[in-house]
Coordinates of C-alpha atoms and ligand atoms in Angstrom, one line a residue:
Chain A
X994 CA -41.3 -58.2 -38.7
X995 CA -38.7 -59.1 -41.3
X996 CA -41.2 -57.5 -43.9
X997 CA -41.7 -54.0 -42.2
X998 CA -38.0 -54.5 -42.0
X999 CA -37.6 -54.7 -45.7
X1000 CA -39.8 -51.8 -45.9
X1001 CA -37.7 -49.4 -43.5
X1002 CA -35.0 -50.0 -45.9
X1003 CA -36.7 -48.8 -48.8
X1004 CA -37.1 -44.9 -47.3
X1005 CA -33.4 -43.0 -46.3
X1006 CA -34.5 -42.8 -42.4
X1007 CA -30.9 -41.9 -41.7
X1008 CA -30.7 -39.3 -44.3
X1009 CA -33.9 -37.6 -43.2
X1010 CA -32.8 -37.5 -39.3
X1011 CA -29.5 -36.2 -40.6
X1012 CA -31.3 -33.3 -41.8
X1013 CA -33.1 -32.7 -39.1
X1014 CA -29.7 -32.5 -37.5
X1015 CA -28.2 -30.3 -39.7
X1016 CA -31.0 -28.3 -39.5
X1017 CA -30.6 -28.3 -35.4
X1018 CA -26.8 -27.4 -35.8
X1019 CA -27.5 -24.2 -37.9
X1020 CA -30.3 -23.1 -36.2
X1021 CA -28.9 -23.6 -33.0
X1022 CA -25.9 -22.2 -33.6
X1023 CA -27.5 -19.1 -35.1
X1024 CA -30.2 -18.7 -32.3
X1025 CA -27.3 -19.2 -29.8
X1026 CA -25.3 -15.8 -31.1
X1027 CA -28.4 -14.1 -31.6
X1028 CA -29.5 -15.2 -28.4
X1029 CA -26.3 -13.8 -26.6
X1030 CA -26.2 -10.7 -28.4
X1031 CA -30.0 -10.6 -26.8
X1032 CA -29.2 -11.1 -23.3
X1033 CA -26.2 -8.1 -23.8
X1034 CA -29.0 -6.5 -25.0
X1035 CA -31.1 -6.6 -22.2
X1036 CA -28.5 -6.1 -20.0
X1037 CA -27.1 -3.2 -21.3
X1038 CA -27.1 0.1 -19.3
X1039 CA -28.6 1.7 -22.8
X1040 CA -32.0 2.1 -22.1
X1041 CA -33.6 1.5 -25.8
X1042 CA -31.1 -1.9 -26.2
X1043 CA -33.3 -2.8 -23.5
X1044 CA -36.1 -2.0 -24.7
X1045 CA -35.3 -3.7 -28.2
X1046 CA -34.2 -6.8 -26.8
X1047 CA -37.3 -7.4 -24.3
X1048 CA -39.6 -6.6 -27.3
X1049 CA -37.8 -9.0 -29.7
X1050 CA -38.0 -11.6 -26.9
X1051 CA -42.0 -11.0 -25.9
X1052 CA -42.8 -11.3 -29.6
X1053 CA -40.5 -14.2 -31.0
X1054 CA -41.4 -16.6 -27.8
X1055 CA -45.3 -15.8 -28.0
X1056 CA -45.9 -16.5 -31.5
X1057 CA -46.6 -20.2 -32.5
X1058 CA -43.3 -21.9 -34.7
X1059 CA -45.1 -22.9 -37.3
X1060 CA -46.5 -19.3 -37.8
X1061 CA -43.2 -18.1 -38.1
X1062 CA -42.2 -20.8 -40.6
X1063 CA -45.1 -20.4 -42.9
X1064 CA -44.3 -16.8 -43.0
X1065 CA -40.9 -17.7 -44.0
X1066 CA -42.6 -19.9 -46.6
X1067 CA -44.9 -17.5 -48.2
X1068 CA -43.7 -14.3 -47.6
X1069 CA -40.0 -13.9 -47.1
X1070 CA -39.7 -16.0 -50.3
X1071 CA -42.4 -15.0 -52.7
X1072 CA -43.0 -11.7 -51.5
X1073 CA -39.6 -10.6 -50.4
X1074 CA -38.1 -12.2 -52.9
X1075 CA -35.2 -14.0 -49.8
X1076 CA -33.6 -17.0 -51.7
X1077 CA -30.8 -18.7 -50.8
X1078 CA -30.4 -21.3 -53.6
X1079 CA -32.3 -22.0 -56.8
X1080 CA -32.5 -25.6 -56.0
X1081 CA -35.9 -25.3 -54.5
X1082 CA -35.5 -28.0 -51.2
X1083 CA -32.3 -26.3 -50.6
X1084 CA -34.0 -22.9 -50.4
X1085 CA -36.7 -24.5 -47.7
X1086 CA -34.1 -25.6 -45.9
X1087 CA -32.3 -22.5 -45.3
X1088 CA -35.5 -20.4 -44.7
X1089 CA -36.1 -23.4 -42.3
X1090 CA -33.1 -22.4 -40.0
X1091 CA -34.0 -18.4 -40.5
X1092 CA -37.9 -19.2 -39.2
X1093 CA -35.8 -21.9 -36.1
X1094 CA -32.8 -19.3 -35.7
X1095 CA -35.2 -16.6 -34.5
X1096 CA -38.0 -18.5 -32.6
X1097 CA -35.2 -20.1 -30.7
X1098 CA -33.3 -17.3 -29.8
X1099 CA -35.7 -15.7 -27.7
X1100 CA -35.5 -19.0 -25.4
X1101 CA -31.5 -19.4 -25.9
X1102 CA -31.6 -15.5 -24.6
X1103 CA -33.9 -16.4 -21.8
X1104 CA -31.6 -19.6 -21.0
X1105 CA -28.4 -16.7 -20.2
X1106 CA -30.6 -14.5 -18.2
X1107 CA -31.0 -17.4 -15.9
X1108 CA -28.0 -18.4 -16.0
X1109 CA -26.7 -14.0 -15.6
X1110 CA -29.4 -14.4 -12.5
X1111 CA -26.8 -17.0 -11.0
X1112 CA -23.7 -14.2 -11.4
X1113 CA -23.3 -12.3 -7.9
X1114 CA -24.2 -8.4 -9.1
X1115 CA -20.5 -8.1 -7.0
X1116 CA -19.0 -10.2 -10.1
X1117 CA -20.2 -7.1 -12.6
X1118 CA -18.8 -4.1 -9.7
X1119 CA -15.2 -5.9 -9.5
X1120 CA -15.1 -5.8 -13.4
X1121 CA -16.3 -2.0 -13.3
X1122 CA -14.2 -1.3 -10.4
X1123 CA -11.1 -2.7 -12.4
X1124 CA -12.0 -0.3 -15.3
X1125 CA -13.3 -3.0 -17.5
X1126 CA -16.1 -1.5 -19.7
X1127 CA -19.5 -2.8 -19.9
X1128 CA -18.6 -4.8 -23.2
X1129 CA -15.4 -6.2 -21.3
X1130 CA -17.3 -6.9 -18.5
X1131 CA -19.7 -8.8 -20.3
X1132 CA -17.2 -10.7 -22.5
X1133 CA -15.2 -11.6 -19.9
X1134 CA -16.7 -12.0 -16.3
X1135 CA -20.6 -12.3 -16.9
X1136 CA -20.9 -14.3 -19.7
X1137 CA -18.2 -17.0 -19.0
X1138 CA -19.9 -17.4 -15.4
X1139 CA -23.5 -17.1 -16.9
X1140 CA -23.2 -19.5 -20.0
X1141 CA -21.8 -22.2 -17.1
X1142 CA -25.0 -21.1 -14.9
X1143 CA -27.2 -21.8 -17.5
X1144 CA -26.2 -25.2 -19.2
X1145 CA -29.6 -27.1 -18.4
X1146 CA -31.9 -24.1 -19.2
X1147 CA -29.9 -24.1 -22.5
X1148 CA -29.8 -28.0 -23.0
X1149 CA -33.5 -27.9 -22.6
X1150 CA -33.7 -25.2 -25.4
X1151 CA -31.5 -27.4 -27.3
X1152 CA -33.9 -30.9 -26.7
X1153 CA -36.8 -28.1 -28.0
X1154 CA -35.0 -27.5 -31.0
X1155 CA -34.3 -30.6 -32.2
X1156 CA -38.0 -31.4 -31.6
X1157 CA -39.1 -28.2 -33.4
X1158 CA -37.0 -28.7 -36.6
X1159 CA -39.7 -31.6 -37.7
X1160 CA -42.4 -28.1 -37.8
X1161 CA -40.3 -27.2 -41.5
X1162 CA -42.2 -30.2 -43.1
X1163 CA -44.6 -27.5 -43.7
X1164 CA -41.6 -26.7 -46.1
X1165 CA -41.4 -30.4 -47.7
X1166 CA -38.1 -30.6 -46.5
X1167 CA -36.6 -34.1 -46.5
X1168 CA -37.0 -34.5 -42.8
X1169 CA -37.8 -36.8 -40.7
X1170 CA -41.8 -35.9 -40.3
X1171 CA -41.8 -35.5 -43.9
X1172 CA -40.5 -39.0 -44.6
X1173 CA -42.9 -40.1 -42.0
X1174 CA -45.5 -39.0 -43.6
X1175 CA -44.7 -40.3 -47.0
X1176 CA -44.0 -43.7 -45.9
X1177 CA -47.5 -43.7 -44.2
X1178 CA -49.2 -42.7 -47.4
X1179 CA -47.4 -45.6 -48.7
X1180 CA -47.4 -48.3 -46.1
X1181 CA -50.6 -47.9 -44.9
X1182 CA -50.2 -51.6 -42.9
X1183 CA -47.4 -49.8 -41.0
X1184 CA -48.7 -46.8 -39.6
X1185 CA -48.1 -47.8 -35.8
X1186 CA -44.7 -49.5 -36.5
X1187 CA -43.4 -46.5 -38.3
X1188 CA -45.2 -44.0 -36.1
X1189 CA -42.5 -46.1 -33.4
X1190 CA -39.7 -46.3 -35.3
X1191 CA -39.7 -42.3 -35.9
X1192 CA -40.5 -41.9 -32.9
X1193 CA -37.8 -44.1 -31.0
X1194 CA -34.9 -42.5 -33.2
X1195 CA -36.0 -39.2 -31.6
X1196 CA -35.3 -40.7 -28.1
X1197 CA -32.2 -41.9 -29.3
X1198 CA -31.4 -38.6 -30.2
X1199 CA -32.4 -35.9 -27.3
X1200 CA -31.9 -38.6 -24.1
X1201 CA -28.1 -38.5 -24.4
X1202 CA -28.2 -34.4 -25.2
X1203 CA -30.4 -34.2 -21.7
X1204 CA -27.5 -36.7 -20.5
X1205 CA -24.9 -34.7 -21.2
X1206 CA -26.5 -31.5 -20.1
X1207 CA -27.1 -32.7 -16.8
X1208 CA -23.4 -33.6 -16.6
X1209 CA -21.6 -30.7 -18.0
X1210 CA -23.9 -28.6 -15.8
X1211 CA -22.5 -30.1 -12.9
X1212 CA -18.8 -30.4 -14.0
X1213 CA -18.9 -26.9 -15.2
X1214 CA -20.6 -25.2 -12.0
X1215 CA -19.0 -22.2 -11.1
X1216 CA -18.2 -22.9 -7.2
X1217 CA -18.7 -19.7 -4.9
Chain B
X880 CA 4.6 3.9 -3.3
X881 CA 7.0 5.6 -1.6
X882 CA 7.8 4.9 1.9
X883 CA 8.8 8.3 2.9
X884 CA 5.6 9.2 4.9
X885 CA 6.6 6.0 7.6
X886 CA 6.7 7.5 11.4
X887 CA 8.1 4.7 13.0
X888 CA 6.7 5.7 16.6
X889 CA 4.5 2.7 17.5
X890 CA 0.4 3.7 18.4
X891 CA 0.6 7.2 16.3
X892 CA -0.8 7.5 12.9
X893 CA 1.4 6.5 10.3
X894 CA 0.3 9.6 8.2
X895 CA 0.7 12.9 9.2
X896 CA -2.5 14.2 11.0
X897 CA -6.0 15.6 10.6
X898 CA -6.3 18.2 7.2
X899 CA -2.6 18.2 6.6
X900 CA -3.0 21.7 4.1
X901 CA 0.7 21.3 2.6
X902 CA -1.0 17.8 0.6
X903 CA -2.2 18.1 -2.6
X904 CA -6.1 17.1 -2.6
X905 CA -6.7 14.1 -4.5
X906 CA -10.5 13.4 -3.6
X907 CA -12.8 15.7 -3.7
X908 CA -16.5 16.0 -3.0
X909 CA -18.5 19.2 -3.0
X910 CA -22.3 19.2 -2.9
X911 CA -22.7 15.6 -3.3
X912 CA -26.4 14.5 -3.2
X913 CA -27.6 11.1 -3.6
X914 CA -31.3 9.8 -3.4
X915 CA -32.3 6.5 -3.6
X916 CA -36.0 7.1 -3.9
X917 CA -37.3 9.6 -1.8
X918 CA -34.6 8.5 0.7
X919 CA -31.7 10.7 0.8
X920 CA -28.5 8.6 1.1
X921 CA -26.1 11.3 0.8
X922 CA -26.2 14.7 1.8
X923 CA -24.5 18.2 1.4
X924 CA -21.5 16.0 1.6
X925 CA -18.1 18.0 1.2
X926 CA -14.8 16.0 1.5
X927 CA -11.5 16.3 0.9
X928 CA -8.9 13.4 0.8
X929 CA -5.6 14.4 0.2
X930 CA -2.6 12.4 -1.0
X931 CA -1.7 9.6 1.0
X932 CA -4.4 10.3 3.7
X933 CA -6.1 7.9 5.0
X934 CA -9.9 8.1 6.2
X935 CA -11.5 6.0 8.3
X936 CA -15.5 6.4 7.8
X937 CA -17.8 4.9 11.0
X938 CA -21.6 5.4 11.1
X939 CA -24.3 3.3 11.9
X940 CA -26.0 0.7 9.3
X941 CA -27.5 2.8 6.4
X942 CA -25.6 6.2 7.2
X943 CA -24.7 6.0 3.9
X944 CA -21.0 4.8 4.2
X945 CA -21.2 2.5 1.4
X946 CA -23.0 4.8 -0.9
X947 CA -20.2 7.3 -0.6
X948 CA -17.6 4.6 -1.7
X949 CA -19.7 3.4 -4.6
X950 CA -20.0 7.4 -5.4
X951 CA -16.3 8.1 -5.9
X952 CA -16.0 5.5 -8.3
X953 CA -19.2 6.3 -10.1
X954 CA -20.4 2.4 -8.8
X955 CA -23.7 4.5 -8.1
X956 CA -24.7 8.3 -10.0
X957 CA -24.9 11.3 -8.2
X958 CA -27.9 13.5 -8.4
X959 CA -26.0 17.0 -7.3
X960 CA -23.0 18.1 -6.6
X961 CA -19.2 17.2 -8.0
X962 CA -16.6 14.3 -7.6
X963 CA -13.0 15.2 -8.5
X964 CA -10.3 12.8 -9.0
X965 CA -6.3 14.6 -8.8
X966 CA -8.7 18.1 -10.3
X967 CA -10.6 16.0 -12.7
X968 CA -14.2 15.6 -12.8
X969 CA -15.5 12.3 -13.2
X970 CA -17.5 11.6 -16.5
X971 CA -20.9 10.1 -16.6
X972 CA -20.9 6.6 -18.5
X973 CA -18.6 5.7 -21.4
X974 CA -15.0 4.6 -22.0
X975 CA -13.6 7.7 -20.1
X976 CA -15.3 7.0 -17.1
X977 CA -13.9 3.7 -17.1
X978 CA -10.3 4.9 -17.5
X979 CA -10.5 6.7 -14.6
X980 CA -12.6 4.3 -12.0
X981 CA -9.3 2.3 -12.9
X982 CA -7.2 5.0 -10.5
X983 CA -9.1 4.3 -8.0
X984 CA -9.3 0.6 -6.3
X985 CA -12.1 -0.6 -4.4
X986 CA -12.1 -3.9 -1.7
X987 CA -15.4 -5.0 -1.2
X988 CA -16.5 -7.0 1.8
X989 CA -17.6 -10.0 0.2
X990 CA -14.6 -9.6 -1.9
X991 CA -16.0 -10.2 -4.9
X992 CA -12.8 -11.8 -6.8
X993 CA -13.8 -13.3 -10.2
X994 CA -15.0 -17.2 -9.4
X995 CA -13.9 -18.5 -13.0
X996 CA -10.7 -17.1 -12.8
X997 CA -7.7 -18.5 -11.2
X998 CA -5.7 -16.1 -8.1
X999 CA -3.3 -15.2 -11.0
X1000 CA -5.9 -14.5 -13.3
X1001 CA -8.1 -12.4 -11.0
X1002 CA -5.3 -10.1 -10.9
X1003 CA -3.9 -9.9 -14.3
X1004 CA -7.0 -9.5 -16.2
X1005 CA -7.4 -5.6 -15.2
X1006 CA -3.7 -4.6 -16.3
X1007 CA -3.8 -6.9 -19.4
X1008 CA -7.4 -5.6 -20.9
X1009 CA -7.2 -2.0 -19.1
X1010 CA -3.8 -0.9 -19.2
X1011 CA -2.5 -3.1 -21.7
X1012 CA 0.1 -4.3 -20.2
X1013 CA 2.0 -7.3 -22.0
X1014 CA 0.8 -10.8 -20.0
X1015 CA 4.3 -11.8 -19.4
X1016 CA 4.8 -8.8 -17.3
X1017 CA 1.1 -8.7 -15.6
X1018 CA 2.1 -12.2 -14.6
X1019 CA 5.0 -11.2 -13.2
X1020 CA 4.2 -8.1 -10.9
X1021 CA 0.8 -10.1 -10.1
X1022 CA 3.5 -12.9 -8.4
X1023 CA 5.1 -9.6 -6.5
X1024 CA 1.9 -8.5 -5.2
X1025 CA 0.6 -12.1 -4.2
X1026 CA 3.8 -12.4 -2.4
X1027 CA 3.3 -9.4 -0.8
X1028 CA -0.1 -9.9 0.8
X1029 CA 1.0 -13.3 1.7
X1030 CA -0.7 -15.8 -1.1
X1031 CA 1.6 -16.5 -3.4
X1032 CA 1.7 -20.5 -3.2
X1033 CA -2.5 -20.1 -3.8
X1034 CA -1.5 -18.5 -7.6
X1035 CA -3.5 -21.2 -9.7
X1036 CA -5.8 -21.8 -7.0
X1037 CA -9.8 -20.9 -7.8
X1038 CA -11.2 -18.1 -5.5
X1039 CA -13.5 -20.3 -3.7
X1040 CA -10.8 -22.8 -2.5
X1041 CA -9.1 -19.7 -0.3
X1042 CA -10.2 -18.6 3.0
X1043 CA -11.9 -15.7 3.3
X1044 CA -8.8 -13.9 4.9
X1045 CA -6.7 -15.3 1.6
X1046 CA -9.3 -14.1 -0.7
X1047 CA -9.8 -10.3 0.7
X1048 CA -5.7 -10.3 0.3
X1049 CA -6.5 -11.3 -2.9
X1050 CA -8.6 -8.7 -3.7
X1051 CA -6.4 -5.6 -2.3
X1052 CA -3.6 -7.4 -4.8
X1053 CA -6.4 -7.1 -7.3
X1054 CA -6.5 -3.3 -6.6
X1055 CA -2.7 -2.8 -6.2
X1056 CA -2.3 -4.6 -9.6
X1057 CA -3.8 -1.3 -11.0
X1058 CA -1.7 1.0 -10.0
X1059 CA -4.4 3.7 -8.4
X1060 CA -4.1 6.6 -6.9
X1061 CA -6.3 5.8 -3.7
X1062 CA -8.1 2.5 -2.8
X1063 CA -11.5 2.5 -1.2
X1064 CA -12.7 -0.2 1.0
X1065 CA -15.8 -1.1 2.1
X1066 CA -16.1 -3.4 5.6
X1067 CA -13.2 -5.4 4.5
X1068 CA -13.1 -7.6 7.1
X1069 CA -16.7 -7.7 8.0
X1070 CA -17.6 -10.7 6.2
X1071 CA -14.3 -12.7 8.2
X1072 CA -13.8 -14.9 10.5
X1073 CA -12.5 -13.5 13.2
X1074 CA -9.4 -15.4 13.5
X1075 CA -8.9 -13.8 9.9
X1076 CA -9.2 -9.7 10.4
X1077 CA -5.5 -9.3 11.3
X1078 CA -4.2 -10.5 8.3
X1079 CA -6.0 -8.2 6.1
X1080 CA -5.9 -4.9 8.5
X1081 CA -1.6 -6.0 8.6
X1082 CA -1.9 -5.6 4.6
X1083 CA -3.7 -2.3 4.6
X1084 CA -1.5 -1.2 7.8
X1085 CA 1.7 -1.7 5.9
X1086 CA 0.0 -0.1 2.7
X1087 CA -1.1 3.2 5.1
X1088 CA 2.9 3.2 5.9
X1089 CA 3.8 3.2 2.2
X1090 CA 1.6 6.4 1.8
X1091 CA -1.3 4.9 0.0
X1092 CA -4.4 6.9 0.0
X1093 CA -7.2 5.2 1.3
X1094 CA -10.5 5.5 2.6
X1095 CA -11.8 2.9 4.7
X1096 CA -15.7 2.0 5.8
X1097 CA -14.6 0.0 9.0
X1098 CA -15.2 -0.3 12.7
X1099 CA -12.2 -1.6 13.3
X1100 CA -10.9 0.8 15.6
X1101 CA -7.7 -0.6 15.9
X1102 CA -7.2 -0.1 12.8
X1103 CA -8.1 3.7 13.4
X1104 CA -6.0 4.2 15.7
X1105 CA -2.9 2.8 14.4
X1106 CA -3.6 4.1 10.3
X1107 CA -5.9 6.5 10.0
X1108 CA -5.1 10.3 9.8
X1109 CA -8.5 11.6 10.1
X1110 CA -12.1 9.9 11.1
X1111 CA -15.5 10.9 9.9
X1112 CA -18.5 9.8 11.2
X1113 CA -21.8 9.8 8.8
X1114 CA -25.2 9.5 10.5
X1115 CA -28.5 9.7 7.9
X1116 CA -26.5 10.8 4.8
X1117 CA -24.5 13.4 6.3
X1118 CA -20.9 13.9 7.6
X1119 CA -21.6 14.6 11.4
X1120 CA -18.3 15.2 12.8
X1121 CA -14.8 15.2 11.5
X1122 CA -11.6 14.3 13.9
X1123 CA -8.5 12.9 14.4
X1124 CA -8.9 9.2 15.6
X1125 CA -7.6 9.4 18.9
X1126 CA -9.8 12.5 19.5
X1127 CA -12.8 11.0 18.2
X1128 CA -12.6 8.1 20.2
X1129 CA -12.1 9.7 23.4
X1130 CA -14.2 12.9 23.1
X1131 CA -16.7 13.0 20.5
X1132 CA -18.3 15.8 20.3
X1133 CA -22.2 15.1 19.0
X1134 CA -24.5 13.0 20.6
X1135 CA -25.1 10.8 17.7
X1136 CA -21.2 9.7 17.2
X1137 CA -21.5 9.5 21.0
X1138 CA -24.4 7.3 21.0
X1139 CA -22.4 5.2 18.3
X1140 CA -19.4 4.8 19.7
X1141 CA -21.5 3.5 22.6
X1142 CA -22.9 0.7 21.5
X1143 CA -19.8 -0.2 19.2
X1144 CA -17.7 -0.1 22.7
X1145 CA -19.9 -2.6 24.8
X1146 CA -20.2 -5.6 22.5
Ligands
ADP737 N1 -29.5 0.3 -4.5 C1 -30.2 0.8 -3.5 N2 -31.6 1.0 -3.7 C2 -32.3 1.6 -2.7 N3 -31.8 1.9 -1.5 C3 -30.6 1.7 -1.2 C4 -29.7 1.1 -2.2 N4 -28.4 1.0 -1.7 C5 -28.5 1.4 -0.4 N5 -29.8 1.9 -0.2 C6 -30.2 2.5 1.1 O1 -29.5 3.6 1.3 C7 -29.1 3.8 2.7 C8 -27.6 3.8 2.8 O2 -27.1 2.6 2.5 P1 -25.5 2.3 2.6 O3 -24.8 3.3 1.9 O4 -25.4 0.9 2.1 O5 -25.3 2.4 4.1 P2 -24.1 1.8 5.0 O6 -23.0 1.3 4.1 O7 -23.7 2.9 5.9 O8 -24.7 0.7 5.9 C9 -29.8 2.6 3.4 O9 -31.0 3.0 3.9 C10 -30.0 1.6 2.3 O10 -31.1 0.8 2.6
MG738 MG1 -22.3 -0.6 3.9

């Protein structure tokens, strides 16, 4: 024990889950405004924003992550010549949050239409009624009441993200799965302990998000 | 709101009777066809509301009463015909379409006030985002009219902890808060308690007396009888018959209002 001990201190386990988390905080954030601007999308009384946001949804949330990462990897960089940095691990990492910003999106947009299914269609009259146009409407009586509908759907998008962001190893970022990987190579008497340790630090992480999901989507419940 | 139009003589209309001609029209209809489907919700429907009228509109389930509210505000499209609002035409979609639907209020029956907003908020939001109005001052005519329909103390309350009663008031301040030119409700006091209707027919009795133009989807006909100027009964899409309320309630002419009035009289 005290010797796997020793060896868990030779590798930057911290470091490595704090990318993951950066990674999940850019991403998320990201896939959270595209993901609104989505759902106004495919709400919109403009028939071809429809139609542009259900076919950016069908597509994203059917093809596989790492697909969508890989083609980050080897074509958006080499061929379309996208870089964000010279340093090259800083370059993954931000192709890395495109490949998760748009993958996720499609979810985060399916999130607010549940959470838009929870909003009385009476909600959307009153603001028309008022003179409030569609934007307005959107922006100020749909969303606010949707977003507040749809805290679990979107916490569970969240737990997914966080979970996904190990897929940009295929990157060699300095993430978690990357480190796990390299410490496996190394420590070959350690595979199950380590296999534990990394996986134990993502329960640590995502069982208090599902937490406070489950709580701010009670406090935060719209009462009718 | 002037109060000039008040005839204090108890059980007449407050207005001033059936098709008054020396009113300018402020609601127009002419033509007005309106499928849903291959069901036809409105008919040939040709109306006329003048300036502080007010209309009381009976029919049956499904006549179509609703669908002629949600028409004049452009809630629902018209296939044929035209919709004018003081002589002008209502747009289709857009920003301008918008404008206007703002000069004219509409009560829904399940009120429909915003749930995240506060009382206050729920009836500030349309004069501070629509008609620009400085927040200080929407906050302070939005106290008037709250104190007016009878909620004032409820002002940072949410929608849900009101009555039903409270939040229908609500929702006429909501409409008054706008300024319009007409408000159109739909059943207001369907969806009420029945200990409940007074309170919101009182508010929209003493906004018939201060010349408001209104049209009203009610059966109610107390209400009829002691505000209305003129009642039309729809049946399948189409306005059937056309009277003053005391005169349609006593003698209506076509079977169908007949039949109506009926079985609205028995229960
Ligand atoms: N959005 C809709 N889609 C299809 N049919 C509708 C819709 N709204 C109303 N209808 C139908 O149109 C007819 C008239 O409805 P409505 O105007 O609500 O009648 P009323 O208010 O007099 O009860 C009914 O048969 C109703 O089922
Ligand atoms: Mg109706």
């Amino acid at each position: 024990m005290a010797d796997f001990l020793t060896v868990l201190s030779e590798y930057d386990i911290a470091g490595a889950y704090w990318v993951n988390l950066k990674l999940t905080f850019f991403a998320g954030l990201f896939a959270l405004v595209l993901g609104t601007i989505l759902a106004m999308f495919r709400i919109s009384p403009i028939p071809s924003l429809n139609l542009a946001g259900t076919a950016y949804v069908n597509i994203l949330r059917n093809t596989p992550l790492t697909i969508i990462i890989v083609f980050g990897l080897a074509v958006l960089w080499p061929v379309l010549r996208v870089e964000f940095s010279e340093v090259f691990t800083v370059n993954f990492f931000w192709l890395g949050v495109v490949g998760l910003t748009v993958y996720h999106a499609a979810f985060f947009c399916e999130a607010l239409r549940s959470g838009i299914n929870t909003v009385p269609v009476g909600q959307a009259e009153a603001a028309r009624a008022i003179g409030l146009p569609f934007l307005d409407s959107a922006r100020l009586v749909i969303f606010p009441q949707a977003f507040r509908g749809a805290i679990a759907p979107l916490g569970n998008v969240v737990i997914a993200l966080i979970k996904n962001t190990t897929v940009v190893a295929a990157g060699s970022v300095s993430e978690i799965a990357t480190l796990m990987r390299e410490m496996i190579e190394n420590e070959s008497n350690y595979v199950y302990p380590i296999f534990l340790t990394v996986a134990v630090g993502f329960v640590i992480i995502v069982v208090p998000v599902g937490m406070l999901a489950t709580y701010l989507s009670r406090r935060l419940a719209v009462s009718r | 709101m002037s109060v000039e139009d008040v005839t204090p003589v108890t059980d007449a209309p407050v207005g001033r009777g059936a098709g008054d001609s020396t009113r300018e029209p402020l609601i127009v209809l002419s033509g007005v066809q309106k499928h849903f489907g291959d069901l036809h919700v409105l008919r040939d429907i040709e109306l006329t509301v003048h300036k502080g009228e007010v209309v009381v509109v009976l029919g049956p389930s499904g006549s179509g009463k609703s669908t002629l509210c949600r028409a004049i505000n452009r809630l629902e499209p018209i296939d044929e015909g035209e919709i004018t609002l003081d002589g002008v035409s209502l747009p289709l979609e857009g920003k301008a379409l918008a404008r206007l639907r703002a000069d004219v209020g509409m009560v829904f029956q399940s009120f429909n006030l915003f749930a995240h907003k506060t009382i206050l908020e729920n009836i500030t939001l349309g004069p501070i985002k629509v008609k620009k109005t400085k927040p200080a001052e929407a906050k302070e005519r939005a106290m008037a009219l709250l104190e007016r329909v009878g909620v004032a103390n409820q002002a940072n309350k949410l929608p849900a902890q009101l009555s039903g009663g409270q939040q229908q008031r609500v929702a006429i301040a909501r409409a008054l808060a706008m300024q319009p030119k007409a408000i159109l409700f739909d059943e207001p006091t369907s969806a009420l308690d029945p200990e409940m209707v007074n309170e919101v027919l009182d508010v929209m009795i003493s906004l018939a007396k201060e010349g408001m133009t209104m049209i009203v989807v009610t059966h109610e006909m107390g209400f009829a009888r002691k505000a209305a100027d003129r009642v039309i009964f729809m049946s399948d899409g189409q306005i059937v018959e056309e009277a003053g309320p005391e005169e349609f309630f006593t003698n209506p002419r076509s079977d169908r209002a007949k039949d109506f009035l009926g079985k609205i009289l028995t229960h």
